[in-house]
Amino acid sequence: MSEPRVESVEINIEPVEVAQAGELLTLRRAAFVTEAQAYGDPNIPPLTQTLDELRADLARTDVVTLGAWLGHRLVGSVRVEFEGDKATLGRLAVAPDQQGRGVGTQLMFAILPHLPEQTTEIWVFTGKDSKENIADLDPDHAYEDQHDATTGKLTYAYLRKILAAQGKD
């Protein structure tokens, strides 16, 4: 039996700017610490990325990072990388005190207008034991498990969603 969900919050979602990299780094570290503990690996990429590496990533033209703000506070983010007709989501992070309030779901829907016109599929990767997180975010379960890949101590699950020809579900 799952826990009751807390009422969702009103957030403002917009791209994260390079000047906000420090705030984003803080959010990601807070959000991914429990995942690192669950996997027994404190060296997962969201926890080892440096501020300079994050600034460089935010400046890339083939990447969009959206942030969710509650007032002036960054409470969530998602990174989307574009390659041809494919968009790959990663680093979905929600502040620990805001988890279960719909922030992640709102971020997942907010990426759609940022997808290039030619995008036909969205890929998501997450720790193999965290696949339920994606299922929780997408009530239609439109993301299908594709394959697993191991990097270091972590095994990632790769899931894919095919977009409808019209309207990008």
Tab-separated table of C-alpha atoms in Angstrom:
chain	number	residue	atom	x	y	z
A	1	MET	CA	0.000	0.000	0.000
A	2	SER	CA	1.474	3.345	-1.000
A	3	GLU	CA	1.603	6.390	1.213
A	4	PRO	CA	-1.058	9.071	0.736
A	5	ARG	CA	0.111	11.822	-1.578
A	6	VAL	CA	0.389	15.338	-0.285
A	7	GLU	CA	-1.467	18.076	-2.141
A	8	SER	CA	0.495	19.297	-5.158
A	9	VAL	CA	2.134	22.705	-5.075
A	10	GLU	CA	1.945	25.686	-7.413
A	11	ILE	CA	5.358	26.079	-9.004
A	12	ASN	CA	6.846	28.177	-11.760
A	13	ILE	CA	8.854	26.180	-14.328
A	14	GLU	CA	11.436	27.771	-16.600
A	15	PRO	CA	14.927	27.028	-17.957
A	16	VAL	CA	17.768	27.198	-15.450
A	17	GLU	CA	20.341	29.856	-16.338
A	18	VAL	CA	24.121	29.478	-15.933
A	19	ALA	CA	23.979	32.106	-13.148
A	20	GLN	CA	21.749	29.706	-11.150
A	21	ALA	CA	24.220	26.797	-11.326
A	22	GLY	CA	25.135	26.985	-7.629
A	23	GLU	CA	21.512	26.701	-6.570
A	24	LEU	CA	20.973	23.804	-8.987
A	25	LEU	CA	24.061	21.980	-7.697
A	26	THR	CA	22.767	22.327	-4.117
A	27	LEU	CA	19.329	21.014	-5.091
A	28	ARG	CA	20.752	18.004	-6.928
A	29	ARG	CA	23.038	17.066	-4.073
A	30	ALA	CA	20.177	17.224	-1.581
A	31	ALA	CA	17.875	15.232	-3.861
A	32	PHE	CA	20.359	12.516	-4.847
A	33	VAL	CA	21.887	11.807	-1.433
A	34	THR	CA	19.132	9.295	-0.597
A	35	GLU	CA	19.644	7.556	-3.945
A	36	ALA	CA	23.377	7.301	-3.251
A	37	GLN	CA	22.613	5.815	0.156
A	38	ALA	CA	20.180	3.320	-1.362
A	39	TYR	CA	22.851	2.137	-3.798
A	40	GLY	CA	25.661	2.297	-1.265
A	41	ASP	CA	27.646	4.492	-3.654
A	42	PRO	CA	28.431	8.119	-2.747
A	43	ASN	CA	30.081	8.641	-6.143
A	44	ILE	CA	27.021	8.786	-8.386
A	45	PRO	CA	27.405	11.466	-11.092
A	46	PRO	CA	24.906	14.000	-9.648
A	47	LEU	CA	26.973	14.051	-6.457
A	48	THR	CA	30.406	14.265	-8.076
A	49	GLN	CA	29.695	16.879	-10.770
A	50	THR	CA	31.611	20.092	-10.094
A	51	LEU	CA	30.180	23.592	-10.320
A	52	ASP	CA	32.315	24.312	-13.398
A	53	GLU	CA	31.087	21.111	-15.099
A	54	LEU	CA	27.495	22.061	-14.320
A	55	ARG	CA	27.980	25.579	-15.716
A	56	ALA	CA	29.400	24.085	-18.920
A	57	ASP	CA	26.430	21.718	-19.166
A	58	LEU	CA	23.938	24.570	-18.706
A	59	ALA	CA	25.668	26.496	-21.516
A	60	ARG	CA	25.290	23.652	-24.052
A	61	THR	CA	22.893	24.271	-26.945
A	62	ASP	CA	21.818	20.609	-27.149
A	63	VAL	CA	20.686	20.518	-23.499
A	64	VAL	CA	17.825	22.206	-21.654
A	65	THR	CA	17.597	22.104	-17.885
A	66	LEU	CA	14.251	23.153	-16.464
A	67	GLY	CA	13.871	24.355	-12.918
A	68	ALA	CA	10.785	24.393	-10.705
A	69	TRP	CA	10.571	27.372	-8.386
A	70	LEU	CA	8.364	27.700	-5.343
A	71	GLY	CA	8.577	31.432	-4.816
A	72	HIS	CA	12.306	32.202	-5.037
A	73	ARG	CA	13.393	28.690	-4.076
A	74	LEU	CA	14.492	26.097	-6.633
A	75	VAL	CA	12.649	22.919	-5.570
A	76	GLY	CA	13.040	20.717	-8.651
A	77	SER	CA	14.832	20.271	-11.945
A	78	VAL	CA	15.148	17.995	-14.947
A	79	ARG	CA	17.848	17.859	-17.631
A	80	VAL	CA	16.960	17.056	-21.261
A	81	GLU	CA	19.565	16.312	-23.914
A	82	PHE	CA	18.641	16.358	-27.617
A	83	GLU	CA	20.213	14.107	-30.233
A	84	GLY	CA	18.501	13.815	-33.622
A	85	ASP	CA	14.928	12.639	-33.060
A	86	LYS	CA	15.624	11.551	-29.480
A	87	ALA	CA	15.374	13.447	-26.192
A	88	THR	CA	17.004	11.936	-23.101
A	89	LEU	CA	15.824	12.965	-19.650
A	90	GLY	CA	18.046	12.655	-16.647
A	91	ARG	CA	18.870	14.145	-13.313
A	92	LEU	CA	15.241	14.610	-12.318
A	93	ALA	CA	15.645	16.097	-8.856
A	94	VAL	CA	13.098	17.262	-6.295
A	95	ALA	CA	14.007	18.815	-2.947
A	96	PRO	CA	13.486	16.190	-0.231
A	97	ASP	CA	10.854	18.266	1.594
A	98	GLN	CA	8.860	18.701	-1.646
A	99	GLN	CA	8.840	15.079	-2.835
A	100	GLY	CA	5.405	13.533	-3.327
A	101	ARG	CA	3.798	16.908	-4.074
A	102	GLY	CA	3.672	16.694	-7.874
A	103	VAL	CA	6.834	18.680	-8.653
A	104	GLY	CA	8.448	15.839	-10.637
A	105	THR	CA	5.256	15.170	-12.584
A	106	GLN	CA	4.899	18.849	-13.471
A	107	LEU	CA	8.517	18.937	-14.658
A	108	MET	CA	7.979	15.875	-16.858
A	109	PHE	CA	5.033	17.546	-18.608
A	110	ALA	CA	6.844	20.904	-18.814
A	111	ILE	CA	9.562	19.493	-21.062
A	112	LEU	CA	7.196	18.849	-23.955
A	113	PRO	CA	7.149	22.440	-25.323
A	114	HIS	CA	10.977	22.477	-25.199
A	115	LEU	CA	11.378	19.427	-27.432
A	116	PRO	CA	12.609	20.093	-30.970
A	117	GLU	CA	9.976	19.493	-33.659
A	118	GLN	CA	11.720	16.346	-34.930
A	119	THR	CA	11.618	14.584	-31.529
A	120	THR	CA	9.831	11.236	-31.838
A	121	GLU	CA	10.925	9.518	-28.645
A	122	ILE	CA	11.871	10.363	-25.082
A	123	TRP	CA	14.346	8.233	-23.174
A	124	VAL	CA	14.696	8.288	-19.396
A	125	PHE	CA	17.423	6.651	-17.398
A	126	THR	CA	17.430	6.010	-13.702
A	127	GLY	CA	18.985	3.657	-11.213
A	128	LYS	CA	17.689	0.139	-11.913
A	129	ASP	CA	16.015	-0.013	-8.507
A	130	SER	CA	14.320	3.374	-9.055
A	131	LYS	CA	12.150	2.509	-12.082
A	132	GLU	CA	9.051	2.922	-9.913
A	133	ASN	CA	9.847	6.630	-9.697
A	134	ILE	CA	9.253	6.993	-13.438
A	135	ALA	CA	6.068	4.911	-13.285
A	136	ASP	CA	4.808	7.193	-10.496
A	137	LEU	CA	5.511	10.251	-12.650
A	138	ASP	CA	3.678	8.911	-15.679
A	139	PRO	CA	0.273	7.530	-14.685
A	140	ASP	CA	-0.254	6.123	-18.195
A	141	HIS	CA	2.946	4.081	-17.814
A	142	ALA	CA	3.886	5.150	-21.319
A	143	TYR	CA	7.601	4.620	-20.596
A	144	GLU	CA	8.600	1.079	-21.534
A	145	ASP	CA	11.633	-0.673	-20.092
A	146	GLN	CA	14.243	-1.069	-22.862
A	147	HIS	CA	17.534	-2.243	-21.354
A	148	ASP	CA	19.932	-1.957	-18.433
A	149	ALA	CA	23.540	-0.775	-18.521
A	150	THR	CA	26.150	-0.915	-15.783
A	151	THR	CA	28.593	1.911	-15.138
A	152	GLY	CA	30.900	1.380	-12.177
A	153	LYS	CA	28.814	0.096	-9.268
A	154	LEU	CA	25.515	1.403	-10.666
A	155	THR	CA	23.129	-0.298	-13.043
A	156	TYR	CA	20.920	2.105	-14.950
A	157	ALA	CA	17.531	1.227	-16.389
A	158	TYR	CA	16.723	2.864	-19.728
A	159	LEU	CA	13.066	3.452	-20.511
A	160	ARG	CA	11.531	4.864	-23.700
A	161	LYS	CA	8.320	6.646	-24.610
A	162	ILE	CA	7.269	7.000	-28.252
A	163	LEU	CA	5.577	10.311	-28.912
A	164	ALA	CA	2.376	10.565	-30.894
A	165	ALA	CA	2.773	12.115	-34.322
A	166	GLN	CA	0.456	14.981	-33.397
A	167	GLY	CA	0.757	16.972	-30.189
A	168	LYS	CA	3.604	15.047	-28.541
A	169	ASP	CA	1.634	13.329	-25.782
